[in-house]
């Protein structure tokens, strides 16, 4: 979805995202984009296979340049974690060991709590093909794993980062119902406007002999009004519908709007001289 807006606040806080030995520059770029989507900005790269900086990464980041430009390069995972107080390691595989295993939402809440307390926190993501080794997982405080299909548990790197970034952002919301924007308020139509719409449509249909049987007309009108009065129309919606009816009433397929005036109709009747 397109939604980049340079006039709105850019969120740039939260845990460091550490990519341990990533392979493709494109994957790093997609990670940067996922981070920017959910307000994360600190990217740490441990010996990326294809080198750094990477134009492929920048291109795949889709304008998340602040993440790409701020990325820090490290030779070892130990160096990338040295200044952090608390770290999660992500994995989809069962591991031997004694580290607690958390779900993404529990992990995100713990990260948020520690971040608010002033701690430096991070999340480690492993290689695209093989993930993290047991020795690398051992460098973390706890493990976070995703509730995925057990028979198809493989996530690509950007997907995994996006899921954790999303859970992180959720923990900072005032409620689960919060959204980034709201639909603009519309004034509800008055009953007078609604009845005017019904009368407008009935007159247009009557002129075309829609109500061919006089004894059935009252029931047809009743059904028509029942359909039109069921929704809660707004004023603008009534205007749109009446504009449609007026257009159908004035113009035909043979003489559409903008064509020469049909027999018996003036230019004013066609559309009041409006520009097409």
XYZ file of C-alpha atoms in Angstrom:
276
model
C 0.000 0.000 0.000
C 1.225 3.432 -0.847
C 1.313 5.639 2.221
C 4.563 7.590 2.459
C 3.962 11.093 3.808
C 6.973 13.301 4.528
C 4.768 15.817 6.382
C 3.881 13.398 9.190
C 5.995 12.395 12.178
C 8.680 9.818 11.384
C 8.969 7.253 14.173
C 12.605 6.280 14.790
C 12.978 4.458 18.092
C 12.955 0.990 19.533
C 15.148 -2.099 19.564
C 18.132 -2.545 17.289
C 17.595 -5.035 14.485
C 20.714 -7.171 14.111
C 21.148 -9.166 10.893
C 23.751 -11.872 11.459
C 25.613 -12.623 8.240
C 22.871 -11.629 5.773
C 23.413 -12.702 2.193
C 21.545 -10.623 -0.402
C 21.499 -6.828 -0.503
C 17.884 -6.968 -1.656
C 16.905 -8.745 1.544
C 18.635 -6.119 3.654
C 16.717 -3.425 1.771
C 13.392 -5.159 2.371
C 14.274 -5.456 6.057
C 14.934 -1.695 6.142
C 11.553 -1.066 4.543
C 9.788 -3.306 7.084
C 11.552 -1.505 9.931
C 10.573 1.921 8.617
C 6.955 0.795 8.237
C 6.710 0.241 11.970
C 8.958 2.948 13.374
C 12.272 1.138 13.833
C 15.465 2.672 12.508
C 18.558 1.096 14.096
C 19.935 -1.557 11.731
C 23.117 -3.474 12.558
C 24.762 -5.696 9.932
C 27.214 -8.470 10.784
C 29.513 -9.237 7.831
C 26.981 -9.067 4.981
C 28.091 -11.551 2.320
C 27.735 -9.177 -0.653
C 29.409 -6.247 1.109
C 28.239 -2.837 2.252
C 27.088 -0.274 1.203
C 24.750 -1.853 -1.328
C 22.778 -0.134 -4.071
C 20.555 -3.205 -4.316
C 19.675 -2.750 -0.663
C 18.885 0.930 -1.139
C 16.663 0.187 -4.130
C 14.751 -2.555 -2.297
C 14.294 -0.294 0.748
C 11.721 1.783 -1.164
C 12.834 5.153 0.259
C 13.618 3.912 3.770
C 16.897 5.777 3.267
C 17.191 6.856 6.896
C 17.490 3.187 7.889
C 19.976 2.351 5.123
C 22.098 5.446 5.775
C 22.212 4.781 9.508
C 23.102 1.081 9.252
C 26.184 0.061 11.247
C 28.621 -2.611 10.102
C 30.265 -5.187 12.412
C 32.657 -8.055 11.813
C 31.307 -10.337 14.546
C 27.972 -10.849 16.262
C 29.647 -10.327 19.645
C 30.696 -6.840 18.561
C 27.188 -6.027 17.325
C 25.718 -6.962 20.725
C 28.406 -5.485 22.967
C 26.551 -2.335 24.089
C 23.097 -3.913 24.417
C 21.513 -4.839 27.732
C 18.914 -7.361 26.586
C 18.616 -9.336 23.340
C 16.203 -11.796 21.734
C 17.283 -14.385 19.167
C 14.701 -15.377 16.558
C 14.367 -18.983 15.446
C 11.754 -21.325 13.991
C 13.497 -24.517 15.125
C 13.485 -26.347 18.437
C 16.695 -25.665 20.330
C 18.479 -27.581 23.040
C 19.206 -25.352 25.982
C 17.697 -23.524 28.896
C 16.695 -20.176 27.420
C 13.078 -19.050 27.802
C 11.080 -19.149 24.551
C 8.592 -16.307 24.009
C 5.887 -15.502 21.505
C 6.268 -12.297 19.436
C 3.740 -10.283 21.472
C 5.270 -11.313 24.806
C 8.737 -10.519 23.491
C 7.600 -7.139 22.163
C 6.060 -6.223 25.531
C 9.273 -7.144 27.319
C 11.307 -5.080 24.866
C 8.972 -2.105 25.304
C 9.192 -2.342 29.108
C 12.978 -2.500 29.097
C 13.235 0.268 26.486
C 11.123 2.562 28.651
C 13.416 1.795 31.572
C 16.364 3.080 29.549
C 17.895 -0.233 28.525
C 19.364 -0.803 25.065
C 17.602 -3.782 23.495
C 17.838 -5.720 20.259
C 16.595 -8.652 18.180
C 18.920 -10.982 16.263
C 17.903 -12.464 12.910
C 19.995 -15.150 11.226
C 21.050 -16.061 7.700
C 18.398 -16.334 5.013
C 19.003 -20.041 4.400
C 20.080 -21.476 7.728
C 19.171 -18.960 10.405
C 21.247 -18.730 13.575
C 23.619 -21.370 14.886
C 23.249 -22.704 18.421
C 26.361 -20.762 19.415
C 24.832 -17.535 18.089
C 21.521 -18.165 19.839
C 23.511 -18.647 23.051
C 24.590 -14.993 22.886
C 20.980 -13.853 23.394
C 19.051 -13.620 26.656
C 15.865 -15.261 25.376
C 14.381 -16.803 22.233
C 11.398 -15.546 20.270
C 9.611 -17.817 17.805
C 6.605 -17.294 15.575
C 3.328 -19.259 15.636
C 3.530 -20.631 12.093
C 2.442 -23.760 10.254
C 4.667 -26.445 11.836
C 4.980 -28.202 8.474
C 5.997 -24.974 6.723
C 7.726 -22.814 9.303
C 10.232 -21.032 7.074
C 9.915 -17.235 6.924
C 12.055 -15.041 4.750
C 14.216 -12.484 6.500
C 12.061 -9.431 5.805
C 8.896 -11.272 6.871
C 10.424 -12.175 10.211
C 11.596 -8.608 10.828
C 8.214 -7.224 9.776
C 6.350 -9.463 12.236
C 8.505 -8.399 15.174
C 8.422 -4.737 14.111
C 4.623 -4.872 13.921
C 4.338 -6.379 17.392
C 6.720 -3.718 18.704
C 4.605 -0.883 17.330
C 1.408 -2.420 18.726
C 2.814 -2.316 22.258
C 3.080 1.474 21.981
C -0.556 1.991 20.952
C -3.135 3.267 23.416
C -5.545 0.505 22.380
C -5.783 -2.384 19.925
C -8.483 -0.452 18.047
C -6.208 2.512 17.303
C -5.587 3.309 13.631
C -3.225 5.739 11.916
C -6.082 7.722 10.373
C -9.862 7.927 10.481
C -12.457 8.301 7.758
C -13.591 11.908 7.349
C -16.837 12.751 9.091
C -19.930 12.953 6.880
C -23.191 14.663 7.740
C -26.064 12.143 7.731
C -28.796 12.905 5.226
C -32.046 14.369 6.497
C -35.342 12.603 5.884
C -36.263 15.435 3.522
C -33.173 14.729 1.417
C -33.872 11.004 1.459
C -37.502 11.488 0.421
C -36.345 13.833 -2.323
C -34.090 11.077 -3.660
C -36.992 8.614 -3.664
C -39.292 11.052 -5.464
C -36.569 11.893 -7.990
C -36.025 8.223 -8.817
C -39.738 7.428 -8.925
C -40.367 10.289 -11.361
C -37.507 9.148 -13.600
C -38.807 5.573 -13.601
C -42.388 6.675 -14.160
C -41.330 8.663 -17.258
C -39.900 5.452 -18.690
C -43.065 3.449 -17.974
C -41.344 1.356 -15.314
C -44.600 1.150 -13.364
C -46.558 -0.413 -16.256
C -49.320 -1.828 -14.081
C -51.203 0.862 -12.170
C -52.475 -1.557 -9.536
C -48.947 -2.798 -8.826
C -47.352 0.649 -8.697
C -48.005 1.302 -4.964
C -46.288 -1.966 -4.006
C -43.336 -1.303 -6.332
C -42.938 2.195 -4.890
C -43.139 0.786 -1.374
C -40.409 -1.766 -2.162
C -38.256 0.894 -3.795
C -38.507 3.194 -0.793
C -37.766 0.285 1.536
C -34.512 -0.365 -0.355
C -33.474 3.293 -0.406
C -34.290 3.991 3.229
C -32.450 0.968 4.598
C -28.876 2.395 4.446
C -27.839 5.388 6.489
C -27.039 7.716 3.603
C -24.950 10.828 4.054
C -25.653 14.151 2.372
C -22.837 13.647 -0.110
C -24.075 10.167 -0.992
C -27.559 11.540 -1.709
C -25.985 14.154 -3.993
C -24.051 11.485 -5.859
C -27.135 9.322 -6.409
C -29.266 12.230 -7.557
C -26.502 13.266 -9.934
C -26.533 9.752 -11.407
C -30.303 9.829 -11.852
C -30.148 13.279 -13.469
C -27.457 12.095 -15.878
C -29.470 9.021 -16.885
C -32.541 11.217 -17.279
C -30.816 13.756 -19.546
C -28.448 11.631 -21.605
C -28.773 8.401 -23.580
C -26.241 5.916 -24.896
C -26.792 7.379 -28.345
C -26.385 10.965 -27.076
C -23.987 10.908 -24.112
C -22.860 13.955 -22.231
C -20.638 16.124 -24.393
C -22.276 15.112 -27.669
C -24.627 17.234 -29.766
C -27.912 17.971 -28.074
C -30.511 15.241 -28.750
C -33.742 16.244 -30.476
C -35.980 18.279 -28.182
C -33.192 19.077 -25.696
C -31.270 22.287 -25.309
C -27.602 22.535 -24.331
C -28.713 23.820 -20.938
C -30.916 20.747 -20.433
C -27.959 18.528 -21.261
C -25.845 19.716 -18.415
C -26.224 23.407 -17.799
C -23.189 24.224 -19.941
C -20.763 22.493 -17.571
C -17.350 21.589 -18.913
C -16.808 17.881 -19.572
